[in-house]
mmCIF file of C-alpha atoms in Angstrom:
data_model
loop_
_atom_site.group_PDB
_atom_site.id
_atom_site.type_symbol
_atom_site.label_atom_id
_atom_site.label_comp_id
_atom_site.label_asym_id
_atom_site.label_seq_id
_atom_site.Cartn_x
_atom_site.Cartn_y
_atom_site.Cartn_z
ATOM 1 C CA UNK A 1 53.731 -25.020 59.109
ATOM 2 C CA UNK A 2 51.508 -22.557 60.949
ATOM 3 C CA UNK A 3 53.447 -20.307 63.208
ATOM 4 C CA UNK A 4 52.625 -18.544 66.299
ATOM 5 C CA UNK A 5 54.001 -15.318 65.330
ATOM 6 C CA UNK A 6 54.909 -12.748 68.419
ATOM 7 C CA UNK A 7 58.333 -10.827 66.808
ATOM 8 C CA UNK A 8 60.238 -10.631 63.620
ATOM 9 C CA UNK A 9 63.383 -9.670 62.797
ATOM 10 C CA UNK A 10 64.449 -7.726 59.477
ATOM 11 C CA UNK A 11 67.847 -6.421 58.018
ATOM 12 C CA UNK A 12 67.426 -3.695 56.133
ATOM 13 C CA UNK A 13 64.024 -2.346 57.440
ATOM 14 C CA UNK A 14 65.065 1.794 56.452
ATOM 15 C CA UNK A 15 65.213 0.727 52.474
ATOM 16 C CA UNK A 16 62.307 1.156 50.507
ATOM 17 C CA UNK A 17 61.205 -2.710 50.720
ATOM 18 C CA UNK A 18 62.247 -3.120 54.065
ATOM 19 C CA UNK A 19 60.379 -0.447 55.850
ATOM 20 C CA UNK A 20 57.077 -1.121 53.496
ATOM 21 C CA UNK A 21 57.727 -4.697 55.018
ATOM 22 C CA UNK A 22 57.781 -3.435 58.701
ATOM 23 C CA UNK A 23 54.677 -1.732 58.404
ATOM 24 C CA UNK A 24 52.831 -4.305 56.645
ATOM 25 C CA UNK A 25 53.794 -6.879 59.772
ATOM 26 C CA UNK A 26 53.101 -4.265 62.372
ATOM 27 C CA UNK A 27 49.693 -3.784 60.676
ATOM 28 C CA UNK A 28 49.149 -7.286 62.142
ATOM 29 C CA UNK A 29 50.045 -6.689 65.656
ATOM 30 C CA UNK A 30 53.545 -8.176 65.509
ATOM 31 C CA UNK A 31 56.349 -6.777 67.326
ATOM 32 C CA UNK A 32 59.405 -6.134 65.151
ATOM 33 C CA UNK A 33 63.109 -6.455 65.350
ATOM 34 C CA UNK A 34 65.165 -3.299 63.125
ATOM 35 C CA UNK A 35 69.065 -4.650 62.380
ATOM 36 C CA UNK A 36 70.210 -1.758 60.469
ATOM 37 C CA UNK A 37 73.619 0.236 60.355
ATOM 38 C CA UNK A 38 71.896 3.233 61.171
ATOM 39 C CA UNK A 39 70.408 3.676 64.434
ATOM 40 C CA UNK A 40 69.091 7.728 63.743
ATOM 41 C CA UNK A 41 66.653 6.053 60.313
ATOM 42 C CA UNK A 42 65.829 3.303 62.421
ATOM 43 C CA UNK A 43 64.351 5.041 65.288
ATOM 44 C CA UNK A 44 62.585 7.660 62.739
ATOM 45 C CA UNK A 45 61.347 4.597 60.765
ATOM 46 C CA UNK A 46 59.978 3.186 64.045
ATOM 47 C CA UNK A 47 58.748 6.809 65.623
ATOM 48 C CA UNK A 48 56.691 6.617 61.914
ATOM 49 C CA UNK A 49 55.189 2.990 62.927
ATOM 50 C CA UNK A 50 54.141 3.645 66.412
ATOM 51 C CA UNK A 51 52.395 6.462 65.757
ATOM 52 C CA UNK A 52 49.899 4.162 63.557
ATOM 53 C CA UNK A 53 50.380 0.815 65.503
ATOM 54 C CA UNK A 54 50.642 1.648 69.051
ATOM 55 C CA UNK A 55 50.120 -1.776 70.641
ATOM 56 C CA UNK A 56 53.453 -3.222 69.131
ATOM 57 C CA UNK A 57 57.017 -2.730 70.178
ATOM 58 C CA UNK A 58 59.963 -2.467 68.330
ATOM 59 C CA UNK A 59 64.058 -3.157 69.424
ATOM 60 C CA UNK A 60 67.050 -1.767 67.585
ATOM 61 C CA UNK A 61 70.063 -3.886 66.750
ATOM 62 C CA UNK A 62 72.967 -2.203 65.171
ATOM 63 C CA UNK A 63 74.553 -4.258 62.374
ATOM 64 C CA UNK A 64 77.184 -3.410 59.715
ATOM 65 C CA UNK A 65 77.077 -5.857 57.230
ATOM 66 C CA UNK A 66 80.362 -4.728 55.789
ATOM 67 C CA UNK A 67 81.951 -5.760 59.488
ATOM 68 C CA UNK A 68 82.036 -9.063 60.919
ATOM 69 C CA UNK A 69 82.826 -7.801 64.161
ATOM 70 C CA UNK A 70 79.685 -5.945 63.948
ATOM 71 C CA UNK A 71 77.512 -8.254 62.714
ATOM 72 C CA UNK A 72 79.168 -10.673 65.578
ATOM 73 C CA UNK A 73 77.717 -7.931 68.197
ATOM 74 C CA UNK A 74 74.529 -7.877 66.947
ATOM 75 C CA UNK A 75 73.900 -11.856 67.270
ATOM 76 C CA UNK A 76 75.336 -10.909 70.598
ATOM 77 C CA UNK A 77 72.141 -8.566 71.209
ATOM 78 C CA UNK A 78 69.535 -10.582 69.131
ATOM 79 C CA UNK A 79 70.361 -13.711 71.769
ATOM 80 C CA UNK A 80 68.784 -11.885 74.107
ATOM 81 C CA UNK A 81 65.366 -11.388 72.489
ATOM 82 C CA UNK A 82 63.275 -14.102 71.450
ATOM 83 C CA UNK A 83 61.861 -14.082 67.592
ATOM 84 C CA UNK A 84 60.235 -16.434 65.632
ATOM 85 C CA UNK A 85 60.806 -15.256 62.011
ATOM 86 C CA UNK A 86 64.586 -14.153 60.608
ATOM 87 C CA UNK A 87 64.215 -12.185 57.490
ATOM 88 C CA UNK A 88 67.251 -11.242 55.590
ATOM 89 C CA UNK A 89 66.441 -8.188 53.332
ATOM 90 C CA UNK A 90 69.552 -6.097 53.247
ATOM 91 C CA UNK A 91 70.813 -5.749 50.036
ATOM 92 C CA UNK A 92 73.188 -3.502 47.863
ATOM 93 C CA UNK A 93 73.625 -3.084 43.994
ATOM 94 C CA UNK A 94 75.081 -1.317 42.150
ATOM 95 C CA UNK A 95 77.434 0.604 44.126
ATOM 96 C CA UNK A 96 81.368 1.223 43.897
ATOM 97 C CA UNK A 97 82.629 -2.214 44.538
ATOM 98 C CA UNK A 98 85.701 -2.286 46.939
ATOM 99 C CA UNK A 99 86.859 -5.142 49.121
ATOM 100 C CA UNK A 100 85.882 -5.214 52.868
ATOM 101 C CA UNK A 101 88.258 -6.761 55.639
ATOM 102 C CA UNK A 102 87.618 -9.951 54.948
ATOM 103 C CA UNK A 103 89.044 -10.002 51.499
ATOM 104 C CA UNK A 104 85.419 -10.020 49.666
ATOM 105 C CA UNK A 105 84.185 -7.349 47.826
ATOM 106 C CA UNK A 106 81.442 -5.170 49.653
ATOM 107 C CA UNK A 107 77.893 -6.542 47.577
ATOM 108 C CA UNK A 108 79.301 -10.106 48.750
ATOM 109 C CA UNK A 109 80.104 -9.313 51.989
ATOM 110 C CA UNK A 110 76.412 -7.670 52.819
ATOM 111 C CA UNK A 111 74.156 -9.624 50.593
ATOM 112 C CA UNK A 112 75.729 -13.000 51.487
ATOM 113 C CA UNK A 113 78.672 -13.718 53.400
ATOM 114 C CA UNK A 114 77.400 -11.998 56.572
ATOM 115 C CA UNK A 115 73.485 -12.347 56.674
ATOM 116 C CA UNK A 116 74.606 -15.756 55.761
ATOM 117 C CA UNK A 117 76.877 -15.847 59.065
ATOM 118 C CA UNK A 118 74.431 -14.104 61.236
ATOM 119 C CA UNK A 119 71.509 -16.581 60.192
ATOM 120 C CA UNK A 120 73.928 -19.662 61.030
ATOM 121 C CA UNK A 121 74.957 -18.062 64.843
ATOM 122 C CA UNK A 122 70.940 -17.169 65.220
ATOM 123 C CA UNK A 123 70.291 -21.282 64.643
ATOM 124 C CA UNK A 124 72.461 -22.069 67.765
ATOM 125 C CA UNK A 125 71.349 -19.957 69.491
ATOM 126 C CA UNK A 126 67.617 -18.852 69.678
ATOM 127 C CA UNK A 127 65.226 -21.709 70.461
ATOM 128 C CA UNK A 128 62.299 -19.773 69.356
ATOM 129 C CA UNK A 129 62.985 -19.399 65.608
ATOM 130 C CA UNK A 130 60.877 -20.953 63.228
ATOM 131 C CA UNK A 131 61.730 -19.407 59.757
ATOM 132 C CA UNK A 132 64.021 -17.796 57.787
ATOM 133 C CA UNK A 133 62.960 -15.846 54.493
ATOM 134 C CA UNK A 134 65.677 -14.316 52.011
ATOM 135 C CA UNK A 135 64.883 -11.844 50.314
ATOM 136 C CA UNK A 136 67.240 -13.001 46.693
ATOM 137 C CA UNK A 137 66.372 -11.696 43.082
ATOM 138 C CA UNK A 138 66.092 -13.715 39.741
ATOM 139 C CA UNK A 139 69.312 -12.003 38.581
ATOM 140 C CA UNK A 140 71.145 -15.311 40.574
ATOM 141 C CA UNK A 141 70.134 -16.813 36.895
ATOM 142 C CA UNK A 142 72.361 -14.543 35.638
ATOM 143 C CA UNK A 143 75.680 -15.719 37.192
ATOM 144 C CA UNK A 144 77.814 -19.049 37.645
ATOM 145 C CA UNK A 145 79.849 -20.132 40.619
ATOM 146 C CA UNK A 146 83.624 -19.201 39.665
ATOM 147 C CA UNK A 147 85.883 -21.197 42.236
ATOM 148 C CA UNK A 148 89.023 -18.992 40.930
ATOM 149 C CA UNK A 149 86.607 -15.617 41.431
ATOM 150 C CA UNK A 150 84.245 -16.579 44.303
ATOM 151 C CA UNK A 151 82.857 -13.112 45.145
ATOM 152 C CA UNK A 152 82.838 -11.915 41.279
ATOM 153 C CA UNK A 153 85.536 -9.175 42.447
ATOM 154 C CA UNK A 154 86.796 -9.054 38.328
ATOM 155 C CA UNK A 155 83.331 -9.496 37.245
ATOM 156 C CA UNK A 156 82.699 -6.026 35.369
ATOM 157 C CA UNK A 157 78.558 -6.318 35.494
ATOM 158 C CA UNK A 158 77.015 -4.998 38.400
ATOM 159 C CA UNK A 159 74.278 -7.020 37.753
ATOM 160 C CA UNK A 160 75.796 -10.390 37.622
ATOM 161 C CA UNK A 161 78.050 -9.165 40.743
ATOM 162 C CA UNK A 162 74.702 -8.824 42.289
ATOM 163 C CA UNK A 163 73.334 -11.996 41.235
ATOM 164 C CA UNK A 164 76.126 -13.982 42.404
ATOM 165 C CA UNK A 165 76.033 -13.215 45.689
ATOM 166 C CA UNK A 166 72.234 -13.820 45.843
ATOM 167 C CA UNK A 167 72.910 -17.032 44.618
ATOM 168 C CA UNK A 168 75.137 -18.136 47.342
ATOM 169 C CA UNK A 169 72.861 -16.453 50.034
ATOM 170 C CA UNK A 170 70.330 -18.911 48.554
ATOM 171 C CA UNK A 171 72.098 -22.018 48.325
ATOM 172 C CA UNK A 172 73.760 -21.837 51.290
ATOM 173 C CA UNK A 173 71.118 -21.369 53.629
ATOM 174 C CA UNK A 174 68.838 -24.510 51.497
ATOM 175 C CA UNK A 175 71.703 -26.963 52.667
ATOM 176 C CA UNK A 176 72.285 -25.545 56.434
ATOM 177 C CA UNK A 177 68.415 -25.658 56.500
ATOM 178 C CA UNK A 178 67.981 -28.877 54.559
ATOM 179 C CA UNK A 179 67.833 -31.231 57.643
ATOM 180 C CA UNK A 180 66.723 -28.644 59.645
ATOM 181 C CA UNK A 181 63.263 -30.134 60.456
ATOM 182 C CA UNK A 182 62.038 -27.052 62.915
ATOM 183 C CA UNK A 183 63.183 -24.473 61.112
ATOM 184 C CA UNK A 184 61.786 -23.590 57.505
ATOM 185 C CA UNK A 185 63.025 -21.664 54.867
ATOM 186 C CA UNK A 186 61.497 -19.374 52.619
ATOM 187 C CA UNK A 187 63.079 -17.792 49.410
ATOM 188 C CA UNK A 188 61.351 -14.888 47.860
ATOM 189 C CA UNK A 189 61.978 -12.342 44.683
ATOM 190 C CA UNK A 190 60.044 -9.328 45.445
ATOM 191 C CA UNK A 191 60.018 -8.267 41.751
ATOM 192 C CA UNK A 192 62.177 -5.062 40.345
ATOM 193 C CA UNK A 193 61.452 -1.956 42.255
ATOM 194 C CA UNK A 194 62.610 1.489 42.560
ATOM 195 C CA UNK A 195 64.880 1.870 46.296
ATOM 196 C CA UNK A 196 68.208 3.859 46.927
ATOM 197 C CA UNK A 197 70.075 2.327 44.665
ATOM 198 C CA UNK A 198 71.411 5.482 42.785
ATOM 199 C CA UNK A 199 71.882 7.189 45.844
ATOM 200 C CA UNK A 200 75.783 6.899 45.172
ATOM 201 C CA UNK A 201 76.098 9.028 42.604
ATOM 202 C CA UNK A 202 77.010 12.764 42.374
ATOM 203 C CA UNK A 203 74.238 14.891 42.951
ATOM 204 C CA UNK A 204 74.866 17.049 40.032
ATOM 205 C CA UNK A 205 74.040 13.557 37.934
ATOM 206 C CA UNK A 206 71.608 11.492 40.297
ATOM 207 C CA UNK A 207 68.642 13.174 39.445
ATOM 208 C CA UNK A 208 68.859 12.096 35.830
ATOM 209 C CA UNK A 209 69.679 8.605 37.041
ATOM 210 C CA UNK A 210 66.830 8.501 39.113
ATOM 211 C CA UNK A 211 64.565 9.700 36.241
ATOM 212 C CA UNK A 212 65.909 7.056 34.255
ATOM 213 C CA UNK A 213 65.082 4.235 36.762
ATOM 214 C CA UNK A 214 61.633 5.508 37.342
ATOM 215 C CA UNK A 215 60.680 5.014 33.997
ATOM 216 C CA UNK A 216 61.869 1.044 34.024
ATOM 217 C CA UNK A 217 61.645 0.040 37.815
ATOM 218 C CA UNK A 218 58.377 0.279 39.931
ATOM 219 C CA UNK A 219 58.316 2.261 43.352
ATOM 220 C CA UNK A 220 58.197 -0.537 45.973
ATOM 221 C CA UNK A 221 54.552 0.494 46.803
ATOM 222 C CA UNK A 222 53.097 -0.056 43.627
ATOM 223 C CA UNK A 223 55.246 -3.543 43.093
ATOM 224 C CA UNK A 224 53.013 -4.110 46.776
ATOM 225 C CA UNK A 225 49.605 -3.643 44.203
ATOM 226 C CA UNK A 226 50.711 -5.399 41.465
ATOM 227 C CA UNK A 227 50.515 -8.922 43.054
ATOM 228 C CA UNK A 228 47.462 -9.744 44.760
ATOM 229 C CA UNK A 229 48.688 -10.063 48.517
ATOM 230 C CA UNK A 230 51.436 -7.446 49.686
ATOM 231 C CA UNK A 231 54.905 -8.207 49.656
ATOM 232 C CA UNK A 232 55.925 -11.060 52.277
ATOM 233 C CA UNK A 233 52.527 -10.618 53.498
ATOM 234 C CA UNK A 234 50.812 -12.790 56.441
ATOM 235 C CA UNK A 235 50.409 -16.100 53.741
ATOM 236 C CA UNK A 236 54.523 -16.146 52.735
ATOM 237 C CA UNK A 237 55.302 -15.056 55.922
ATOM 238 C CA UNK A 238 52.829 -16.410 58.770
ATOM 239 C CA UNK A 239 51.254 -19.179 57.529
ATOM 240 C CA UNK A 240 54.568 -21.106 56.436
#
């Protein structure tokens, strides 16, 4: 499927895969899309772009992925701008788990339940898109649907927390896509990189953490060298 790419849109462009992403696409000449919960990184993110790619343009949409009536507003806004590519990167692990207002526990909630939500409302409602790529994880190995524990709420690892909601993110968008004939899916695993992950701890501790991860996890840019083409780059993500 070979795509005639004008704007993409991308939650979670201010974490460190996410913005890497948005300059690697705006490298190309294509305008972007930010949905993020917060507006001030966004437009410094963006201000950072421009000043390197002048001849694209880039719209803010304000989501919170922990609120469905937020993430209802934003499909709200995004109906209003045509886009050919939908690429769900926001993503949380390892943080304090707590349950949102819609009874599921936060790392549901944002990984799956509502990029899963705002993907479905998109379909209906933008003729123009062609694609959707999630951005999931091999850790969905890790886990196994629990109908009496759906959101792995008394699930004590972080990691198969994690996992599990990647692995309904997945799933569910193969079989609302599966007789989808104009629109194509795309599920990647960008490898294990170092992003903001600790950022929730105490200060006094997170440096340690931090140190800790760098010496297991790769910084985003250098997971970008270690495969041949960039991360999401113009053959997963233009050419189909």
């Amino acid at each position: 499927m070979n795509i005639d790419i004008k704007t993409v849109a991308i939650t979670g462009t201010t974490g460190g895969l996410g913005s890497l992403l948005a300059n690697e696409l705006a490298s190309k000449g294509i305008n972007l899309i930010f949905i993020d919960r917060n507006f001030r990184k966004s437009k410094k993110l963006a201000e950072d772009i421009l000043k390197k790619y002048q001849n694209i343009e880039i719209n803010f949409v304000t989501a919170d992925l922990e609120d469905l009536d937020s993430v209802k507003d934003a499909v709200n806004e995004l109906k209003k701008i045509n886009f050919e590519i939908l690429i769900l990167n926001a993503g949380v692990y390892n943080v304090p788990i707590y349950k949102t207002n819609t009874g599921f526990n936060n790392v549901f909630q944002i990984n799956f339940a509502s990029q899963y939500i705002l993907a479905k409302k998109i379909l209906n409602q933008n003729k123009s898109l062609k694609k959707i790529v999630a951005v999931s994880s091999i850790a969905h190995n890790l886990s196994r649907i629990n109908i009496n524990d759906i959101d792995f709420s008394n699930n004590k690892s972080q990691m198969k927390i994690y996992g599990n909601s990647k692995r309904f993110l997945m799933f569910s968008l193969y079989e609302l896509l599966k007789n989808n004939k104009d629109i194509k899916l795309s599920i990647v695993h960008p490898g294990v990189t170092l992003t903001s992950m600790t950022s929730h701890y105490n200060k006094s501790i997170n440096w340690l953490v931090k140190l800790g991860v760098k010496l297991f996890f790769h910084h985003p840019k250098k997971q970008f060298n270690a495969y041949q083409v960039p991360f999401l780059t113009t053959v997963n993500i233009l050419n189909g």
